[in-house]
Short mmCIF file of C-alpha atoms in Angstrom, two decimals:
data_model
loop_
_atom_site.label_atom_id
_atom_site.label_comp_id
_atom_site.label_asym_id
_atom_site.label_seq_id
_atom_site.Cartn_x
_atom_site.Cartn_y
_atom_site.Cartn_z
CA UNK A 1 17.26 6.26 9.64
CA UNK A 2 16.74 7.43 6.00
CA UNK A 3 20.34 5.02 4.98
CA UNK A 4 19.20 2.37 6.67
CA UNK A 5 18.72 -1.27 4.64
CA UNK A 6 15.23 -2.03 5.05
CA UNK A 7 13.75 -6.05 4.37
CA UNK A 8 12.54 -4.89 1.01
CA UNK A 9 16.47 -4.30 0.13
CA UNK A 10 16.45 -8.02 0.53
CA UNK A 11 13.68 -8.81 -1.20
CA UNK A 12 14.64 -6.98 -4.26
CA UNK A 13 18.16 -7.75 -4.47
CA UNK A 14 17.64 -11.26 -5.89
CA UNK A 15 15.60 -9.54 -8.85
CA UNK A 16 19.11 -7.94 -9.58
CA UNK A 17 20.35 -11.15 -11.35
CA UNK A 18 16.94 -11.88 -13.31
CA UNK A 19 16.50 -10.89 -16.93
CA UNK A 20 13.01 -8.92 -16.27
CA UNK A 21 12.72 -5.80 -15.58
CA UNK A 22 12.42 -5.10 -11.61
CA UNK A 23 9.16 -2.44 -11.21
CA UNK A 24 9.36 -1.18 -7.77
CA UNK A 25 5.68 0.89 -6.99
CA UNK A 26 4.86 2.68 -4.14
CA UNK A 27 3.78 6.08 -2.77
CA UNK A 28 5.40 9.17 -2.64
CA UNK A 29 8.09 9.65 -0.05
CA UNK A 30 8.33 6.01 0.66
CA UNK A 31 11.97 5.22 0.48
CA UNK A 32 12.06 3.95 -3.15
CA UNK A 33 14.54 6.07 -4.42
CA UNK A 34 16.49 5.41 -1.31
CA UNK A 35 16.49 1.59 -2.47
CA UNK A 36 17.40 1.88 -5.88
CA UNK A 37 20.69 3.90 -4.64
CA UNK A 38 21.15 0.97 -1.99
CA UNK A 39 21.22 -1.45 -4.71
CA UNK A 40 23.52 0.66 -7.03
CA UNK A 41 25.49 0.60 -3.72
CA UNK A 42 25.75 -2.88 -3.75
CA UNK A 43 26.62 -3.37 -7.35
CA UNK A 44 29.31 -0.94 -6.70
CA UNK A 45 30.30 -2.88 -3.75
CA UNK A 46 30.69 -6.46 -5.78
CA UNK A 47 33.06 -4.59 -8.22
CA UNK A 48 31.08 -3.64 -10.76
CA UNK A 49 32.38 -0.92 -13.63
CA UNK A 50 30.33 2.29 -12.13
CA UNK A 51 30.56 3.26 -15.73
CA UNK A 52 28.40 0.29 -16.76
CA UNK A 53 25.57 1.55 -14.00
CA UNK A 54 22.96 4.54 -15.20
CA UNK A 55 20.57 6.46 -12.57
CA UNK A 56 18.13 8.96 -14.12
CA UNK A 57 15.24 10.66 -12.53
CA UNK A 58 12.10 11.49 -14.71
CA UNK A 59 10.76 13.51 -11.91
CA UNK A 60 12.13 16.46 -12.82
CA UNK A 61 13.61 16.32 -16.65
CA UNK A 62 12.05 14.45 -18.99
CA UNK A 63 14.81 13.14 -21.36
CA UNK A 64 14.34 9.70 -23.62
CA UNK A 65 16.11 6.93 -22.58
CA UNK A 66 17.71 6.34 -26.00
CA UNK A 67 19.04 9.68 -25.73
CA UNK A 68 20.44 8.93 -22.45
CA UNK A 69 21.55 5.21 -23.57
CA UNK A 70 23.17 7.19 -26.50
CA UNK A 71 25.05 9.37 -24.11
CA UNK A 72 26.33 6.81 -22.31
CA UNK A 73 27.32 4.54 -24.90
CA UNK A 74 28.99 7.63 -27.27
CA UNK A 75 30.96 9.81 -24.40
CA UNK A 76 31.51 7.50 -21.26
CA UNK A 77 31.76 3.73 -22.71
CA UNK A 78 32.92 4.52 -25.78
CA UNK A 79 31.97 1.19 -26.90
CA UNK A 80 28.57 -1.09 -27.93
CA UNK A 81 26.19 -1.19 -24.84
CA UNK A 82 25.88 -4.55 -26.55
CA UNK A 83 29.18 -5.94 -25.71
CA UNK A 84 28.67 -5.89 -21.22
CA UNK A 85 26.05 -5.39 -18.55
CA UNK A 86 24.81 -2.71 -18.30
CA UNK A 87 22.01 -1.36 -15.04
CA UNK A 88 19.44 1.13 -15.61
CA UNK A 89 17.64 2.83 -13.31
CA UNK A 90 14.78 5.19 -14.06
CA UNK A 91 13.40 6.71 -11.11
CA UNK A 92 9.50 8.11 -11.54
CA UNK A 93 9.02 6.61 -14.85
CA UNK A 94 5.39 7.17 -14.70
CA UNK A 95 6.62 10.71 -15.52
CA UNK A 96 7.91 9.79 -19.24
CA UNK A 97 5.16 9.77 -21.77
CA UNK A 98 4.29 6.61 -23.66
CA UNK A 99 6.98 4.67 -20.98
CA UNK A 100 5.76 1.18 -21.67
CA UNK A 101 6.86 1.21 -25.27
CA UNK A 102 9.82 3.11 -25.11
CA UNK A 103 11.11 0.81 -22.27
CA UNK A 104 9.93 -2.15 -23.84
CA UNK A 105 11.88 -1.53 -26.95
CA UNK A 106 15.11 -0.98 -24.67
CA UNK A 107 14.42 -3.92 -23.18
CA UNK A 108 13.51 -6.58 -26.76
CA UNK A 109 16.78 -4.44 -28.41
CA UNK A 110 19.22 -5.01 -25.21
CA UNK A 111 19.17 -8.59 -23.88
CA UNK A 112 22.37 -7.71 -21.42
CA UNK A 113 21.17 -4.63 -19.97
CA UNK A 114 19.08 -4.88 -16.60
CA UNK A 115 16.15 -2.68 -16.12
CA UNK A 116 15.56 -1.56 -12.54
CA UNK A 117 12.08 0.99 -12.50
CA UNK A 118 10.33 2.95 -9.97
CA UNK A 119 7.04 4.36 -10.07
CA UNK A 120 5.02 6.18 -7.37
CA UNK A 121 1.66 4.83 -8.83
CA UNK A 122 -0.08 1.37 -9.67
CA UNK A 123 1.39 2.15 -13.48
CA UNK A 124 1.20 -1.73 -14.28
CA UNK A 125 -3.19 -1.36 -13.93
CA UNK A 126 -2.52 1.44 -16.42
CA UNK A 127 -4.04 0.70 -19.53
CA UNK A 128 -2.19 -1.65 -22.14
CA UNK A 129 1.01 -1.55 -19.66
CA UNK A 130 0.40 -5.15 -18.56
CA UNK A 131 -0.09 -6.35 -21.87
CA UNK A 132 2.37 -4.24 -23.85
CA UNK A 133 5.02 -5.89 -20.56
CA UNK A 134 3.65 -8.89 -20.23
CA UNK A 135 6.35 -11.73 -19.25
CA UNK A 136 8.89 -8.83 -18.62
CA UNK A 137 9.00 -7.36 -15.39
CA UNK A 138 8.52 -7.96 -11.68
CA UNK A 139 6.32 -5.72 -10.13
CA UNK A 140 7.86 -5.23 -6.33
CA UNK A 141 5.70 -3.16 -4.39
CA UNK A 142 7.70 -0.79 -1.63
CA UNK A 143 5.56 0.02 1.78
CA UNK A 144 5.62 2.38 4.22
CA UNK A 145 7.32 0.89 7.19
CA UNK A 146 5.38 -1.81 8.92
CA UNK A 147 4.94 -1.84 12.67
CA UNK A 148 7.70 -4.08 13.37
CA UNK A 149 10.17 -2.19 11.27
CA UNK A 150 8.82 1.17 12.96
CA UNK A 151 10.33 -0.35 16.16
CA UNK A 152 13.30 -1.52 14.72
CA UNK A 153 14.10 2.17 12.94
CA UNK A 154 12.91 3.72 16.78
CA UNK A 155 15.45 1.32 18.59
CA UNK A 156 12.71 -0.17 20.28
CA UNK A 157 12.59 -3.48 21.75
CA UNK A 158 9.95 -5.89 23.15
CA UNK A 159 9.56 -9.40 24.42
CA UNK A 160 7.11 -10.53 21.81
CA UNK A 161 5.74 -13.42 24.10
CA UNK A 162 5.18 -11.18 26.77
CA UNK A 163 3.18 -8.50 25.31
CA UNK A 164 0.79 -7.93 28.54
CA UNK A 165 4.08 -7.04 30.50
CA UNK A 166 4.85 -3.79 27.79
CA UNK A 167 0.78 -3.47 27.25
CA UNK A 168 1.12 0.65 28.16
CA UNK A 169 4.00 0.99 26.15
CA UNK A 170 2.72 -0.93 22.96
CA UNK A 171 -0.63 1.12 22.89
CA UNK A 172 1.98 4.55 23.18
CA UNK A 173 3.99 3.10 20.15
CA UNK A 174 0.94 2.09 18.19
CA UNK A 175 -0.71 5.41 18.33
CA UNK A 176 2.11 6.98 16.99
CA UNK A 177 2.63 4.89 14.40
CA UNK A 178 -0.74 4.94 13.38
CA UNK A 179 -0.76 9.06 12.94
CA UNK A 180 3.02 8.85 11.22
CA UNK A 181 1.38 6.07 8.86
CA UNK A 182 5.53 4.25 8.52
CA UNK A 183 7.04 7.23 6.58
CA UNK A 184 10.49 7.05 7.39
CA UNK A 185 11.20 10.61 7.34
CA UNK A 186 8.19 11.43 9.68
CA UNK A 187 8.96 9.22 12.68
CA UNK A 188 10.62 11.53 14.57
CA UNK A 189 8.29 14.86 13.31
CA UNK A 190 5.15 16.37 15.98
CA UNK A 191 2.24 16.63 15.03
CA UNK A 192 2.48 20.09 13.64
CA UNK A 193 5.03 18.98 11.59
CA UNK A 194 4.06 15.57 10.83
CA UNK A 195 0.27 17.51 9.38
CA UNK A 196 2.36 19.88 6.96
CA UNK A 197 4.85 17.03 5.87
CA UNK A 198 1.54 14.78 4.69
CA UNK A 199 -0.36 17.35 3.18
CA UNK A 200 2.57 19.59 1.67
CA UNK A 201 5.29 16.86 0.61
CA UNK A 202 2.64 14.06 -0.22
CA UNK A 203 -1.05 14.39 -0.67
CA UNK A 204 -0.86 17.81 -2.61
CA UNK A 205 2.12 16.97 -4.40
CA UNK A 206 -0.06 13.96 -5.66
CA UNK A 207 -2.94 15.47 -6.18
CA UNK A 208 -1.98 18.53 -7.77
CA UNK A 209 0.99 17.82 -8.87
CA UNK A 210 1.47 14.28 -10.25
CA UNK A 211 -1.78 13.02 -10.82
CA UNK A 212 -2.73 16.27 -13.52
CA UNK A 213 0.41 15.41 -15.13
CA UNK A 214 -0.65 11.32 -15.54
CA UNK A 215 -4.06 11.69 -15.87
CA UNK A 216 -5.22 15.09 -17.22
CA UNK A 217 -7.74 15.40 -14.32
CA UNK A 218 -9.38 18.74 -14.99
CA UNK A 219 -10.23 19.34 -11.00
CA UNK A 220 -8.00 17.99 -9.10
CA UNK A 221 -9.06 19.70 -6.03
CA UNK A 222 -12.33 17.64 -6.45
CA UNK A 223 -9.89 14.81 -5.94
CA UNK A 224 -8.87 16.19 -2.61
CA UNK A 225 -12.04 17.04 -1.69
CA UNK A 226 -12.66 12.27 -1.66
CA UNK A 227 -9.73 12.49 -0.19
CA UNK A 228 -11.49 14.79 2.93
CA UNK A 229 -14.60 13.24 3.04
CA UNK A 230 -12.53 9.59 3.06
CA UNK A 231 -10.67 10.64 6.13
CA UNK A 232 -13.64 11.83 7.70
CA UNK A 233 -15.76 8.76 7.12
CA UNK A 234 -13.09 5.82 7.04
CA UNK A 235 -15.31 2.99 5.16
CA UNK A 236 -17.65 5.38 3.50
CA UNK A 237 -20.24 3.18 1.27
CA UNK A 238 -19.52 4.48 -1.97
CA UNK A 239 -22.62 6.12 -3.58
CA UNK A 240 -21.59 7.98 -6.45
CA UNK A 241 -25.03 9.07 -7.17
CA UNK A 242 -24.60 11.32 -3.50
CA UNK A 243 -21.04 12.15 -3.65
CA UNK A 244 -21.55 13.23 -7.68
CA UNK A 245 -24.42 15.76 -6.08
CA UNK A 246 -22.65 16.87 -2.94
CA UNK A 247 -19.37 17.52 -5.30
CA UNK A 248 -20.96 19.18 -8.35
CA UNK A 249 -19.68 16.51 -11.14
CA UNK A 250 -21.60 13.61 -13.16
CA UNK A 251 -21.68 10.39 -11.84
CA UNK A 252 -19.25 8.99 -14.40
CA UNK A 253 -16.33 12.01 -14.02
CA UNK A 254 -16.52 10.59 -10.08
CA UNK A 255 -15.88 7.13 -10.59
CA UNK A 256 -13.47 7.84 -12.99
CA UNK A 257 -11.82 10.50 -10.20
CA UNK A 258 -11.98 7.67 -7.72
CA UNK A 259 -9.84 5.28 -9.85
CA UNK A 260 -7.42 8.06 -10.14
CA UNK A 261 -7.14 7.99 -6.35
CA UNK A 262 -6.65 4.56 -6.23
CA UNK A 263 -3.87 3.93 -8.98
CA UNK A 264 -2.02 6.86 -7.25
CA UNK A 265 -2.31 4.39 -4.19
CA UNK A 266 -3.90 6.97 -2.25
CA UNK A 267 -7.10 5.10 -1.29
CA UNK A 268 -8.66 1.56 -1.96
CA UNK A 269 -12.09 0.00 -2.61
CA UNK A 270 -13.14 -2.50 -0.88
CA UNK A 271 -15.59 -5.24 -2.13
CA UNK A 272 -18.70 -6.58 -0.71
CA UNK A 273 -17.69 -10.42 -0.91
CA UNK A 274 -19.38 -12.84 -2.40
CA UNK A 275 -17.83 -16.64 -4.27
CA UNK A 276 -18.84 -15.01 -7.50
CA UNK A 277 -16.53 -12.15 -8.13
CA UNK A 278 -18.65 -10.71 -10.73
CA UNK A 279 -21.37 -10.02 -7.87
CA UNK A 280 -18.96 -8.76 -5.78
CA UNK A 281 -18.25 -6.38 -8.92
CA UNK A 282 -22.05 -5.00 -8.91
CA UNK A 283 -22.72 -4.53 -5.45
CA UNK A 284 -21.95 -1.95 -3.03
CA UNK A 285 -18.16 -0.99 -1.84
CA UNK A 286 -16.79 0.67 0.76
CA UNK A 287 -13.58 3.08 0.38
CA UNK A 288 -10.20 3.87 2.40
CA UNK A 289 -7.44 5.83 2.59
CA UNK A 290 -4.29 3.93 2.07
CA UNK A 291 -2.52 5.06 5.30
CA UNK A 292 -3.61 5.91 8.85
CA UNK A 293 -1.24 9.30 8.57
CA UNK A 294 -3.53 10.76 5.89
CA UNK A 295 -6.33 10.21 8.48
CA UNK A 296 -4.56 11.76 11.15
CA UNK A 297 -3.72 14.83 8.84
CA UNK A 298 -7.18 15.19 7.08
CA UNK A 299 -8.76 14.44 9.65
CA UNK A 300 -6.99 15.34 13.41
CA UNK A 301 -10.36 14.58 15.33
CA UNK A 302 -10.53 10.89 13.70
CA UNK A 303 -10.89 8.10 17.03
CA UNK A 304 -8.51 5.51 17.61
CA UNK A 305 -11.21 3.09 16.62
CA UNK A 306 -11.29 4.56 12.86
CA UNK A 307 -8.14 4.46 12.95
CA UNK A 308 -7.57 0.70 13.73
CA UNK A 309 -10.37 -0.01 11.36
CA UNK A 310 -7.99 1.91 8.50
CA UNK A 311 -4.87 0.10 9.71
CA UNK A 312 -6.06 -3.51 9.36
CA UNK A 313 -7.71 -2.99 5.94
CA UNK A 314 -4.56 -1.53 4.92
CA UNK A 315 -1.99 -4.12 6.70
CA UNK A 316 -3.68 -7.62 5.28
CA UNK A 317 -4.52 -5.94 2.57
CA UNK A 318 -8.05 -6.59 2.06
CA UNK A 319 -10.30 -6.44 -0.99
CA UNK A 320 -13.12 -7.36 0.50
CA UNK A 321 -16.06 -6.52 3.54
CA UNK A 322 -19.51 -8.45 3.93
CA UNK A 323 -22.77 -7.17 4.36
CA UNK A 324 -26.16 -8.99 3.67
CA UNK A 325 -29.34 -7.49 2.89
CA UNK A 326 -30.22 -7.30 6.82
CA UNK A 327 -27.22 -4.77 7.00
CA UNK A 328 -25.31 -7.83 9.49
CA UNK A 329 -21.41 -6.69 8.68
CA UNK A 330 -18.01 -7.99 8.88
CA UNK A 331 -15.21 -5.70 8.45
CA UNK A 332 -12.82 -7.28 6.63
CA UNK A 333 -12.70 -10.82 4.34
CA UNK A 334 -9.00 -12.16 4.34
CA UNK A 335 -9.04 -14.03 0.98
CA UNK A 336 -5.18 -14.18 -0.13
CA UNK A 337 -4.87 -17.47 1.75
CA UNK A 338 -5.75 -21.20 1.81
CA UNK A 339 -8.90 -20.33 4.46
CA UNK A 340 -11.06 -17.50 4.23
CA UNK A 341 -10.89 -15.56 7.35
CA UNK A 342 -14.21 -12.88 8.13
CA UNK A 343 -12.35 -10.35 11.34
CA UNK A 344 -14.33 -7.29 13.31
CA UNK A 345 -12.60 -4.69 14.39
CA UNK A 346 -14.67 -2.98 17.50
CA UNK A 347 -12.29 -0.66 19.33
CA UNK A 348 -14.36 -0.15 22.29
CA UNK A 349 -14.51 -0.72 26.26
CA UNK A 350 -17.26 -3.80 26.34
CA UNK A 351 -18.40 -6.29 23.60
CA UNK A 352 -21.90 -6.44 22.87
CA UNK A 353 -23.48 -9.69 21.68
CA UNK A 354 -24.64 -7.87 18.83
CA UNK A 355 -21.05 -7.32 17.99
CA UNK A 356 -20.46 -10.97 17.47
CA UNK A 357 -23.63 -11.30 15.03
CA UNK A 358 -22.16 -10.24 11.95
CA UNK A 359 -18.84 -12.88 12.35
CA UNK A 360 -20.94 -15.64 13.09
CA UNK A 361 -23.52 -15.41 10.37
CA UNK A 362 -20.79 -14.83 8.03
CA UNK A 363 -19.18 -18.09 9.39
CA UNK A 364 -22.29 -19.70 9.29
CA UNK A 365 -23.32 -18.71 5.61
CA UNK A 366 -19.66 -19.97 4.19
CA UNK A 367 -19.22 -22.75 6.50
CA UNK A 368 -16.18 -21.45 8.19
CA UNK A 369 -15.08 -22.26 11.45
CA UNK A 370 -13.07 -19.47 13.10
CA UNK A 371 -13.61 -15.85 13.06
CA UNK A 372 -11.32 -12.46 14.81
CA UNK A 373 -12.61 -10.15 16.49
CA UNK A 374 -10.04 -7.16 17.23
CA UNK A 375 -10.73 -4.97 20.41
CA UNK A 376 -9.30 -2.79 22.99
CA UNK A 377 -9.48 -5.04 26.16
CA UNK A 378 -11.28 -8.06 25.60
CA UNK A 379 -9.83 -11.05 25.39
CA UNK A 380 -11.96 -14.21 25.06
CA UNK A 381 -13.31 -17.14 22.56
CA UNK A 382 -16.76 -17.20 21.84
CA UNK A 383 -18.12 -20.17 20.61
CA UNK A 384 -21.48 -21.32 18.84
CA UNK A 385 -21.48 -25.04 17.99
CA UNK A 386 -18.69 -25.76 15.97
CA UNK A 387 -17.84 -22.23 15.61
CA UNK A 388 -15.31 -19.93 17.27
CA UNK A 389 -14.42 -16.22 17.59
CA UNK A 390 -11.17 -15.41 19.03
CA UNK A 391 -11.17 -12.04 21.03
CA UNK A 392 -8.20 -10.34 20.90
CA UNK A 393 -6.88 -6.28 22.01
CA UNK A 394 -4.80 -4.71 19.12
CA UNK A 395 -1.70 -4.73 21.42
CA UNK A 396 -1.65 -8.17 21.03
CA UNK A 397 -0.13 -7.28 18.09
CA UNK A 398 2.43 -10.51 17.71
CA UNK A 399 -0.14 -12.80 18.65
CA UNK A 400 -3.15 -11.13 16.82
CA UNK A 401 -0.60 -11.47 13.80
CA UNK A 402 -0.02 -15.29 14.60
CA UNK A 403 -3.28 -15.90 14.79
CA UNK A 404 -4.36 -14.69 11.43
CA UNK A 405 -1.36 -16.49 9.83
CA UNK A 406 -2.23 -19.66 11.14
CA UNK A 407 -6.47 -19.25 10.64
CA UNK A 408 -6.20 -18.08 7.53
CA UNK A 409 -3.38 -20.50 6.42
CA UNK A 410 -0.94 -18.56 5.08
CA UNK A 411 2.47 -19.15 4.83
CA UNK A 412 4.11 -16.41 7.19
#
């Protein structure tokens, strides 16, 4: 499965024939380095001079690229890197001190050569990166394996509009793609396996590893320590005054170490949401783990429920939650589209009224008209005036996708 084209190799490819330089970000282990030697693959394959293509990996030596552009221009072209295309790609660039200027002088000094850049981190919030590459690079971001694409890498089929027929075997599927989180090299591990390949090969490599060499984080087993009490408490309100106490570091040092975690794309905040972002910016937030497998490996006793909660956040990749002074919740604010879109996740065997309170005053505050509510059974419409929640179980999963697309108005 590990050779196999994914749809990001499609996505990226037309990036190929742009000027800018192509930034491809994502976790650890996530196939990126896989898809930069797919597209040198197809370079190759469309005839061009494999002299006139460069791969380099950061993650282990740390030589300058003019050094390495010298190289190849003195002892393999033998002639001006000036005078043809050339492709570049440097894998783990994070690695390479001061990379936004050096690169950025490679790429103002060499208007034929094509950048191509991977980075296992959020290195364009770094500070001055956007600026100092402003106007100069697309930032592609490469994800763990979706659940479609999980079935498509298992060889496993469905009739979409007949998901009640394949209910049983959905739920099966879901599960364990929820604990092996889309990693392509775990979808085939158990779950002894798939425990030590999180924590060994990703988290701690991060964490003690990576993130020390970015950041300069004194404690990075503080950092791992979030990273427990995340899994444990998917959602955790985050009150650094507690966590700061419970942890043994200042207030500041663990807001700072939470930021870490997040540009490493280990976890995210979530916002409570409000039309005025700044307000958003001041109140309370909520934090999760980026995938559902460092859950499952933190945290083996985490419910199904948790789980879902985790998965949704991650998959419409949500920045914000709601909750008003009366503590009435929604889970999850989908804001990237035309419509705003307020969805509960409640993983359980009967909804409660109660569990519709929280959609419908959100709808009712912001004047919205439809609302999801995710569960394990039910499937219904609830309606209050004008207003209407649509019920649906996770394994609904084509339809519960549908049905965000269209209520949200997005393009698909």
């Amino acid at each position: 499965a590990a050779g196999r084209k994914r749809k990001i190799f499609n996505e990226a490819l037309p990036y190929l024939e742009t000027r800018q330089i192509l930034l491809l970000t994502g976790l650890r282990r996530v196939g990126k380095t896989t898809l930069m030697h797919q597209l040198i693959q197809h370079l190759l394959s469309q005839g061009q001079d494999p002299y006139r293509v460069l791969y380099f990996s950061f993650d282990e030596d740390r030589q300058e690229p003019d050094a390495l552009l010298r190289e190849l221009e003195v002892d393999i072209l033998r002639k001006d890197l000036q005078d043809e295309e050339v492709f570049v790609f440097f894998d783990e660039i994070q690695k390479l001190n001061d990379w936004e200027a050096k690169i950025k002088v490679l790429y103002d000094l060499h208007p034929r050569m094509k950048i191509i850049l991977s980075g296992s981190a959020q290195i364009t919030m770094w500070r001055g990166s956007r600026e100092s590459l402003a106007g100069r690079f697309f930032d592609v971001r490469v994800e763990p394996l979706g659940f479609d694409e999980y079935l498509e890498f298992k060889e496993i089929e469905f009739d979409k509009d007949r998901e009640k027929i394949f209910e049983n075997d959905i739920r099966r599927h879901f599960s364990d793609y929820l604990r092996c989180g889309g990693f392509v090299e775990a979808l085939d591990f158990n779950e002894v396996m798939l425990r030590k390949y999180i924590r060994e090969s990703l988290l701690e490599r991060v964490i003690f590893v990576d993130i020390p060499q970015s950041f300069g984080v004194s404690s990075p087993e503080i950092l791992f320590r979030i990273l427990e009490i995340s899994a444990s408490w998917p959602g955790l309100y985050l009150d650094y005054k507690n966590l700061s106490g419970d942890l043994g570091v200042d207030q500041r040092t663990m807001a700072s170490y939470v930021a870490c975690l997040e540009t490493a794309l280990l976890c995210k905040k979530l916002y409570n949401f409000s039309p005025n972002l700044l307000t958003s910016e001041k109140k309370i937030k909520r934090l999760y783990l980026s995938n559902t497998a460092f859950t499952s490996a933190l945290a083996p006793q985490a419910d199904l429920s948790v789980l879902m909660e985790q998965y949704f956040v991650n998959r419409l990749h949500g920045r914000f939650f709601w909750r008003d002074p009366q503590k009435r919740e929604v889970d999850l604010i989908v804001t990237e589209c035309s419509a705003k879109l307020p969805i509960e996740i409640k993983i359980r065997r009967k909804i409660e009224k109660r569990d519709l309170q929280g959609l419908f005053k959100f709808m009712e505050k912001f004047k919205l008209a439809a609302g999801i509510l995710v569960t394990l059974d039910t499937e219904a419409t609830y309606e209050r005036g004008e207003k209407k929640i649509i019920a649906l179980p996770y394994w609904r999963y084509w339809t519960l996708e549908r049905e965000i697309i269209e209520r949200s108005e997005c393009e698909a």
